[in-house]
Short mmCIF file of N, CA and C in Angstrom, two decimals:
data_model
loop_
_atom_site.label_atom_id
_atom_site.label_comp_id
_atom_site.label_asym_id
_atom_site.label_seq_id
_atom_site.Cartn_x
_atom_site.Cartn_y
_atom_site.Cartn_z
N MET T 1 53.94 85.78 188.73
CA MET T 1 53.82 87.13 189.20
C MET T 1 54.11 87.21 190.70
N ASN T 2 53.53 86.29 191.44
CA ASN T 2 53.69 86.26 192.89
C ASN T 2 55.14 85.94 193.27
N GLU T 3 55.77 85.07 192.46
CA GLU T 3 57.16 84.71 192.74
C GLU T 3 58.10 85.88 192.48
N ASP T 4 57.77 86.72 191.47
CA ASP T 4 58.60 87.89 191.18
C ASP T 4 58.59 88.87 192.36
N LEU T 5 57.42 89.08 192.95
CA LEU T 5 57.33 89.98 194.10
C LEU T 5 58.14 89.46 195.28
N ARG T 6 58.04 88.16 195.52
CA ARG T 6 58.81 87.56 196.61
C ARG T 6 60.31 87.70 196.35
N PHE T 7 60.72 87.50 195.10
CA PHE T 7 62.13 87.62 194.75
C PHE T 7 62.62 89.04 195.02
N TYR T 8 61.90 90.07 194.53
CA TYR T 8 62.32 91.45 194.73
C TYR T 8 62.29 91.85 196.21
N PHE T 9 61.33 91.34 196.94
CA PHE T 9 61.27 91.63 198.37
C PHE T 9 62.46 91.00 199.09
N SER T 10 62.84 89.80 198.72
CA SER T 10 64.00 89.17 199.35
C SER T 10 65.29 89.91 199.01
N VAL T 11 65.40 90.40 197.76
CA VAL T 11 66.58 91.20 197.38
C VAL T 11 66.62 92.49 198.21
N PHE T 12 65.46 93.13 198.36
CA PHE T 12 65.39 94.35 199.17
C PHE T 12 65.82 94.09 200.61
N LEU T 13 65.35 92.98 201.19
CA LEU T 13 65.71 92.67 202.58
C LEU T 13 67.20 92.38 202.71
N ARG T 14 67.78 91.72 201.72
CA ARG T 14 69.22 91.42 201.78
C ARG T 14 70.06 92.69 201.66
N ARG T 15 69.56 93.68 200.92
CA ARG T 15 70.31 94.92 200.68
C ARG T 15 69.76 96.10 201.49
N PHE T 16 68.93 95.83 202.47
CA PHE T 16 68.30 96.89 203.26
C PHE T 16 69.33 97.78 203.94
N HIS T 17 70.43 97.22 204.38
CA HIS T 17 71.44 98.03 205.08
C HIS T 17 72.02 99.11 204.16
N TYR T 18 72.10 98.85 202.84
CA TYR T 18 72.55 99.88 201.90
C TYR T 18 71.54 101.03 201.83
N PHE T 19 70.26 100.69 201.73
CA PHE T 19 69.21 101.70 201.69
C PHE T 19 69.22 102.53 202.97
N ALA T 20 69.34 101.87 204.10
CA ALA T 20 69.34 102.57 205.38
C ALA T 20 70.56 103.48 205.50
N LEU T 21 71.72 103.02 205.04
CA LEU T 21 72.94 103.83 205.11
C LEU T 21 72.81 105.09 204.26
N VAL T 22 72.31 104.94 203.04
CA VAL T 22 72.13 106.10 202.16
C VAL T 22 71.12 107.08 202.77
N ALA T 23 70.02 106.58 203.30
CA ALA T 23 69.01 107.45 203.91
C ALA T 23 69.59 108.18 205.12
N LEU T 24 70.39 107.49 205.91
CA LEU T 24 71.00 108.10 207.09
C LEU T 24 71.98 109.20 206.69
N VAL T 25 72.83 108.95 205.68
CA VAL T 25 73.81 109.94 205.25
C VAL T 25 73.11 111.17 204.67
N VAL T 26 72.10 110.97 203.84
CA VAL T 26 71.38 112.09 203.24
C VAL T 26 70.65 112.89 204.32
N SER T 27 70.05 112.23 205.27
CA SER T 27 69.36 112.93 206.35
C SER T 27 70.34 113.73 207.20
N ALA T 28 71.47 113.15 207.52
CA ALA T 28 72.47 113.86 208.32
C ALA T 28 73.00 115.08 207.58
N ALA T 29 73.22 114.95 206.29
CA ALA T 29 73.70 116.09 205.50
C ALA T 29 72.64 117.18 205.46
N GLY T 30 71.38 116.83 205.30
CA GLY T 30 70.31 117.81 205.28
C GLY T 30 70.18 118.55 206.60
N ILE T 31 70.28 117.84 207.69
CA ILE T 31 70.19 118.46 209.02
C ILE T 31 71.39 119.37 209.26
N ALA T 32 72.57 118.94 208.84
CA ALA T 32 73.77 119.77 209.02
C ALA T 32 73.66 121.07 208.23
N VAL T 33 73.19 121.00 207.00
CA VAL T 33 73.03 122.21 206.18
C VAL T 33 71.99 123.13 206.81
N ALA T 34 70.90 122.58 207.29
CA ALA T 34 69.85 123.39 207.91
C ALA T 34 70.37 124.10 209.18
N MET T 35 71.24 123.46 209.92
CA MET T 35 71.77 124.06 211.14
C MET T 35 72.83 125.13 210.83
N ILE T 36 73.57 124.95 209.75
CA ILE T 36 74.65 125.88 209.41
C ILE T 36 74.13 127.16 208.77
N LEU T 37 73.11 127.06 207.92
CA LEU T 37 72.59 128.23 207.21
C LEU T 37 72.01 129.24 208.18
N PRO T 38 72.20 130.54 207.88
CA PRO T 38 71.64 131.57 208.77
C PRO T 38 70.12 131.62 208.64
N THR T 39 69.48 132.06 209.70
CA THR T 39 68.03 132.19 209.72
C THR T 39 67.63 133.44 208.95
N LYS T 40 66.64 133.32 208.09
CA LYS T 40 66.11 134.46 207.35
C LYS T 40 64.60 134.48 207.53
N TYR T 41 64.07 135.65 207.83
CA TYR T 41 62.64 135.84 207.97
C TYR T 41 62.18 136.75 206.83
N ALA T 42 60.99 136.48 206.32
CA ALA T 42 60.45 137.30 205.23
C ALA T 42 59.06 137.76 205.60
N SER T 43 58.80 139.03 205.34
CA SER T 43 57.47 139.60 205.50
C SER T 43 56.99 140.05 204.14
N GLN T 44 55.67 140.02 203.97
CA GLN T 44 55.12 140.35 202.66
C GLN T 44 53.82 141.13 202.83
N ALA T 45 53.60 142.08 201.95
CA ALA T 45 52.36 142.84 201.92
C ALA T 45 51.85 142.86 200.49
N VAL T 46 50.54 142.72 200.34
CA VAL T 46 49.92 142.76 199.02
C VAL T 46 48.98 143.96 198.99
N LEU T 47 49.18 144.83 198.01
CA LEU T 47 48.36 146.03 197.87
C LEU T 47 47.50 145.88 196.62
N LEU T 48 46.23 146.18 196.76
CA LEU T 48 45.31 146.18 195.64
C LEU T 48 45.21 147.61 195.14
N VAL T 49 45.52 147.81 193.86
CA VAL T 49 45.49 149.14 193.27
C VAL T 49 44.25 149.27 192.40
N GLU T 50 43.41 150.25 192.74
CA GLU T 50 42.17 150.47 192.01
C GLU T 50 42.22 151.81 191.29
N PRO T 51 41.53 151.92 190.17
CA PRO T 51 41.44 153.23 189.52
C PRO T 51 40.55 154.15 190.34
N PRO T 52 40.62 155.45 190.09
CA PRO T 52 39.77 156.38 190.84
C PRO T 52 38.29 156.03 190.68
N GLN T 53 37.52 156.22 191.75
CA GLN T 53 36.11 155.85 191.76
C GLN T 53 35.19 157.03 191.44
N ILE T 54 35.74 158.17 191.07
CA ILE T 54 34.93 159.34 190.77
C ILE T 54 34.44 159.22 189.33
N PRO T 55 33.14 159.34 189.09
CA PRO T 55 32.62 159.25 187.72
C PRO T 55 33.13 160.40 186.86
N ASP T 56 33.31 160.13 185.57
CA ASP T 56 33.79 161.17 184.65
C ASP T 56 32.83 162.34 184.53
N GLU T 57 31.53 162.12 184.80
CA GLU T 57 30.57 163.21 184.72
C GLU T 57 30.84 164.27 185.79
N LEU T 58 31.33 163.85 186.96
CA LEU T 58 31.58 164.79 188.05
C LEU T 58 32.91 165.51 187.89
N ALA T 59 33.94 164.77 187.61
CA ALA T 59 35.27 165.37 187.47
C ALA T 59 36.06 164.57 186.45
N ALA T 60 36.16 165.11 185.27
CA ALA T 60 36.91 164.43 184.22
C ALA T 60 38.40 164.53 184.50
N SER T 61 39.08 163.42 184.42
CA SER T 61 40.51 163.39 184.68
C SER T 61 41.26 163.93 183.48
N THR T 62 42.25 164.75 183.77
CA THR T 62 43.07 165.30 182.68
C THR T 62 44.24 164.39 182.35
N VAL T 63 44.64 163.58 183.29
CA VAL T 63 45.75 162.66 183.08
C VAL T 63 45.26 161.25 183.33
N ARG T 64 45.41 160.41 182.35
CA ARG T 64 44.99 159.03 182.50
C ARG T 64 46.22 158.13 182.48
N THR T 65 46.38 157.36 183.52
CA THR T 65 47.47 156.39 183.56
C THR T 65 46.87 155.01 183.72
N ILE T 66 47.44 154.08 183.00
CA ILE T 66 46.96 152.71 183.13
C ILE T 66 47.56 152.12 184.40
N PRO T 67 46.91 151.12 184.97
CA PRO T 67 47.41 150.55 186.24
C PRO T 67 48.86 150.07 186.17
N GLN T 68 49.28 149.51 185.05
CA GLN T 68 50.67 149.02 184.94
C GLN T 68 51.65 150.17 185.12
N GLU T 69 51.38 151.30 184.49
CA GLU T 69 52.26 152.46 184.64
C GLU T 69 52.25 152.98 186.06
N LEU T 70 51.08 153.04 186.66
CA LEU T 70 50.96 153.51 188.04
C LEU T 70 51.77 152.63 189.00
N LEU T 71 51.72 151.33 188.80
CA LEU T 71 52.47 150.42 189.66
C LEU T 71 53.97 150.58 189.45
N GLN T 72 54.40 150.78 188.23
CA GLN T 72 55.82 150.99 187.97
C GLN T 72 56.32 152.29 188.57
N ILE T 73 55.49 153.33 188.52
CA ILE T 73 55.86 154.60 189.15
C ILE T 73 55.99 154.42 190.65
N MET T 74 55.04 153.69 191.25
CA MET T 74 55.11 153.43 192.69
C MET T 74 56.39 152.68 193.04
N GLU T 75 56.75 151.69 192.23
CA GLU T 75 57.97 150.91 192.50
C GLU T 75 59.20 151.79 192.43
N GLN T 76 59.29 152.63 191.40
CA GLN T 76 60.46 153.49 191.25
C GLN T 76 60.58 154.50 192.39
N ARG T 77 59.47 155.05 192.82
CA ARG T 77 59.50 156.01 193.92
C ARG T 77 59.86 155.33 195.24
N LEU T 78 59.39 154.13 195.41
CA LEU T 78 59.65 153.40 196.65
C LEU T 78 61.12 152.99 196.78
N MET T 79 61.74 152.62 195.66
CA MET T 79 63.10 152.09 195.69
C MET T 79 64.17 153.16 195.46
N THR T 80 63.85 154.41 195.73
CA THR T 80 64.86 155.46 195.60
C THR T 80 65.92 155.32 196.69
N ARG T 81 67.07 155.85 196.41
CA ARG T 81 68.20 155.76 197.34
C ARG T 81 67.85 156.38 198.69
N SER T 82 67.22 157.54 198.68
CA SER T 82 66.92 158.23 199.94
C SER T 82 65.91 157.44 200.78
N ASN T 83 64.89 156.85 200.14
CA ASN T 83 63.93 156.04 200.89
C ASN T 83 64.62 154.83 201.52
N LEU T 84 65.44 154.15 200.76
CA LEU T 84 66.10 152.94 201.27
C LEU T 84 67.05 153.28 202.42
N LEU T 85 67.79 154.36 202.30
CA LEU T 85 68.70 154.75 203.38
C LEU T 85 67.92 155.18 204.63
N ASP T 86 66.82 155.89 204.43
CA ASP T 86 66.00 156.30 205.59
C ASP T 86 65.44 155.10 206.33
N ILE T 87 64.93 154.13 205.58
CA ILE T 87 64.36 152.93 206.21
C ILE T 87 65.45 152.12 206.90
N ALA T 88 66.61 151.98 206.28
CA ALA T 88 67.71 151.24 206.90
C ALA T 88 68.16 151.92 208.18
N ASP T 89 68.19 153.26 208.19
CA ASP T 89 68.56 154.01 209.41
C ASP T 89 67.51 153.85 210.49
N GLU T 90 66.26 153.98 210.10
CA GLU T 90 65.16 153.99 211.07
C GLU T 90 65.05 152.67 211.83
N PHE T 91 65.23 151.56 211.12
CA PHE T 91 65.02 150.24 211.75
C PHE T 91 66.32 149.48 212.00
N ASP T 92 67.46 150.12 211.78
CA ASP T 92 68.77 149.48 212.01
C ASP T 92 68.79 148.08 211.38
N VAL T 93 68.56 148.06 210.08
CA VAL T 93 68.38 146.80 209.35
C VAL T 93 69.65 145.94 209.37
N TYR T 94 70.80 146.56 209.21
CA TYR T 94 72.04 145.79 209.14
C TYR T 94 72.88 146.05 210.38
N ALA T 95 73.32 144.98 211.01
CA ALA T 95 74.06 145.09 212.27
C ALA T 95 75.42 145.78 212.07
N ASP T 96 76.06 145.54 210.94
CA ASP T 96 77.37 146.13 210.69
C ASP T 96 77.25 147.43 209.89
N ARG T 97 76.17 148.13 210.08
CA ARG T 97 75.88 149.36 209.34
C ARG T 97 76.96 150.43 209.49
N PRO T 98 77.55 150.65 210.65
CA PRO T 98 78.58 151.70 210.76
C PRO T 98 79.78 151.46 209.84
N ARG T 99 80.04 150.22 209.49
CA ARG T 99 81.19 149.92 208.63
C ARG T 99 80.80 149.87 207.16
N MET T 100 79.51 150.02 206.84
CA MET T 100 79.04 149.91 205.46
C MET T 100 78.96 151.30 204.81
N PHE T 101 79.29 151.35 203.54
CA PHE T 101 79.09 152.57 202.77
C PHE T 101 77.62 152.68 202.38
N ALA T 102 77.19 153.88 202.06
CA ALA T 102 75.80 154.11 201.69
C ALA T 102 75.41 153.28 200.45
N ASP T 103 76.32 153.18 199.49
CA ASP T 103 76.03 152.39 198.29
C ASP T 103 75.82 150.92 198.63
N ASP T 104 76.60 150.41 199.58
CA ASP T 104 76.45 149.01 199.99
C ASP T 104 75.11 148.78 200.68
N ILE T 105 74.68 149.74 201.47
CA ILE T 105 73.39 149.61 202.16
C ILE T 105 72.26 149.61 201.15
N VAL T 106 72.31 150.53 200.19
CA VAL T 106 71.27 150.60 199.16
C VAL T 106 71.22 149.31 198.35
N GLU T 107 72.37 148.80 197.98
CA GLU T 107 72.43 147.55 197.21
C GLU T 107 71.88 146.38 198.03
N ALA T 108 72.23 146.31 199.30
CA ALA T 108 71.73 145.23 200.15
C ALA T 108 70.22 145.33 200.35
N MET T 109 69.71 146.55 200.53
CA MET T 109 68.27 146.73 200.67
C MET T 109 67.54 146.31 199.41
N ARG T 110 68.09 146.63 198.26
CA ARG T 110 67.46 146.24 196.99
C ARG T 110 67.50 144.73 196.80
N GLU T 111 68.58 144.08 197.26
CA GLU T 111 68.66 142.63 197.13
C GLU T 111 67.67 141.93 198.07
N ASP T 112 67.46 142.50 199.25
CA ASP T 112 66.57 141.89 200.23
C ASP T 112 65.10 142.22 199.98
N THR T 113 64.84 143.19 199.10
CA THR T 113 63.47 143.59 198.79
C THR T 113 63.04 142.96 197.47
N THR T 114 61.83 142.42 197.48
CA THR T 114 61.25 141.86 196.26
C THR T 114 59.93 142.55 196.01
N ILE T 115 59.79 143.08 194.80
CA ILE T 115 58.53 143.71 194.40
C ILE T 115 58.02 142.97 193.17
N ARG T 116 56.77 142.55 193.26
CA ARG T 116 56.15 141.84 192.15
C ARG T 116 54.88 142.58 191.76
N ILE T 117 54.76 142.88 190.48
CA ILE T 117 53.59 143.57 189.96
C ILE T 117 52.78 142.57 189.17
N SER T 118 51.50 142.50 189.49
CA SER T 118 50.61 141.57 188.80
C SER T 118 49.41 142.35 188.30
N THR T 119 49.31 142.46 186.99
CA THR T 119 48.19 143.16 186.39
C THR T 119 47.91 142.54 185.03
N GLY T 120 46.75 142.75 184.56
CA GLY T 120 46.38 142.20 183.27
C GLY T 120 44.96 142.56 182.91
N ARG T 121 44.57 142.13 181.77
CA ARG T 121 43.22 142.42 181.29
C ARG T 121 42.20 141.66 182.13
N ASN T 122 41.20 142.36 182.59
CA ASN T 122 40.10 141.78 183.37
C ASN T 122 40.56 141.11 184.67
N GLN T 123 41.58 141.67 185.29
CA GLN T 123 42.00 141.16 186.60
C GLN T 123 42.47 142.32 187.45
N ALA T 124 42.49 142.10 188.75
CA ALA T 124 42.89 143.14 189.69
C ALA T 124 44.38 143.42 189.56
N SER T 125 44.76 144.66 189.82
CA SER T 125 46.17 145.05 189.81
C SER T 125 46.72 144.90 191.22
N LEU T 126 47.73 144.05 191.38
CA LEU T 126 48.31 143.78 192.69
C LEU T 126 49.76 144.22 192.72
N PHE T 127 50.16 144.74 193.86
CA PHE T 127 51.53 145.20 194.09
C PHE T 127 52.00 144.47 195.34
N THR T 128 52.91 143.51 195.18
CA THR T 128 53.38 142.69 196.29
C THR T 128 54.79 143.11 196.69
N ILE T 129 54.96 143.46 197.95
CA ILE T 129 56.26 143.88 198.48
C ILE T 129 56.68 142.88 199.55
N SER T 130 57.90 142.38 199.46
CA SER T 130 58.41 141.50 200.51
C SER T 130 59.85 141.90 200.84
N PHE T 131 60.22 141.61 202.09
CA PHE T 131 61.57 141.93 202.55
C PHE T 131 62.03 140.80 203.44
N SER T 132 63.29 140.39 203.27
CA SER T 132 63.85 139.34 204.12
C SER T 132 64.98 139.91 204.96
N ALA T 133 65.00 139.49 206.23
CA ALA T 133 66.01 139.97 207.17
C ALA T 133 66.34 138.86 208.15
N GLU T 134 67.37 139.09 208.95
CA GLU T 134 67.78 138.08 209.92
C GLU T 134 66.89 138.05 211.15
N GLN T 135 66.10 139.10 211.37
CA GLN T 135 65.19 139.14 212.51
C GLN T 135 63.78 139.42 212.01
N ALA T 136 62.82 138.72 212.57
CA ALA T 136 61.44 138.82 212.11
C ALA T 136 60.88 140.23 212.31
N ARG T 137 61.17 140.84 213.44
CA ARG T 137 60.64 142.18 213.71
C ARG T 137 61.15 143.19 212.70
N THR T 138 62.42 143.11 212.35
CA THR T 138 62.99 144.01 211.36
C THR T 138 62.32 143.84 210.01
N SER T 139 62.11 142.60 209.62
CA SER T 139 61.46 142.32 208.35
C SER T 139 60.06 142.92 208.29
N ALA T 140 59.30 142.74 209.35
CA ALA T 140 57.94 143.27 209.40
C ALA T 140 57.95 144.80 209.43
N ASP T 141 58.86 145.40 210.17
CA ASP T 141 58.94 146.85 210.24
C ASP T 141 59.27 147.47 208.89
N VAL T 142 60.19 146.86 208.17
CA VAL T 142 60.58 147.38 206.86
C VAL T 142 59.41 147.30 205.87
N VAL T 143 58.72 146.18 205.86
CA VAL T 143 57.57 146.06 204.94
C VAL T 143 56.49 147.07 205.31
N ASN T 144 56.24 147.27 206.60
CA ASN T 144 55.26 148.28 207.01
C ASN T 144 55.70 149.68 206.59
N ALA T 145 56.99 149.97 206.66
CA ALA T 145 57.48 151.28 206.22
C ALA T 145 57.29 151.43 204.71
N TYR T 146 57.54 150.38 203.96
CA TYR T 146 57.29 150.42 202.51
C TYR T 146 55.82 150.72 202.23
N VAL T 147 54.94 150.02 202.91
CA VAL T 147 53.51 150.21 202.67
C VAL T 147 53.09 151.63 203.03
N ASN T 148 53.60 152.16 204.13
CA ASN T 148 53.26 153.52 204.53
C ASN T 148 53.75 154.54 203.50
N ARG T 149 54.89 154.29 202.90
CA ARG T 149 55.41 155.21 201.89
C ARG T 149 54.62 155.15 200.59
N VAL T 150 54.07 153.99 200.29
CA VAL T 150 53.24 153.86 199.09
C VAL T 150 51.97 154.66 199.28
#
């Protein structure tokens, strides 16, 4: 057993330059890719959605919506074309905006925005909104605008 370990260690030492070369090439490739890729910043907000807290004895609700439906309605209202264009205008989200068509801006905003709905039996209903942009301030401003509109 002891001789096997010595044998494998001696083989490793004889071939160490191959291991080092592969590690060096992979590290250099990783660093090059990291330097070439554009910087992206992401901001995220998590909203807790609760049902109304008014007891039915005081004011009976005429319309009952389950949390899943309420969250889907919020998502659809938030991602309307007019909202997305207003937010893109307000915060100058895209640098080449003057050359972009309105449809391109809306599509880009939808691609950069991620909405995740998490709800289920016996758990809190969460609405997570995130936005990625090339500048951190823009990303944070857009997510804050989304939250304010909700």
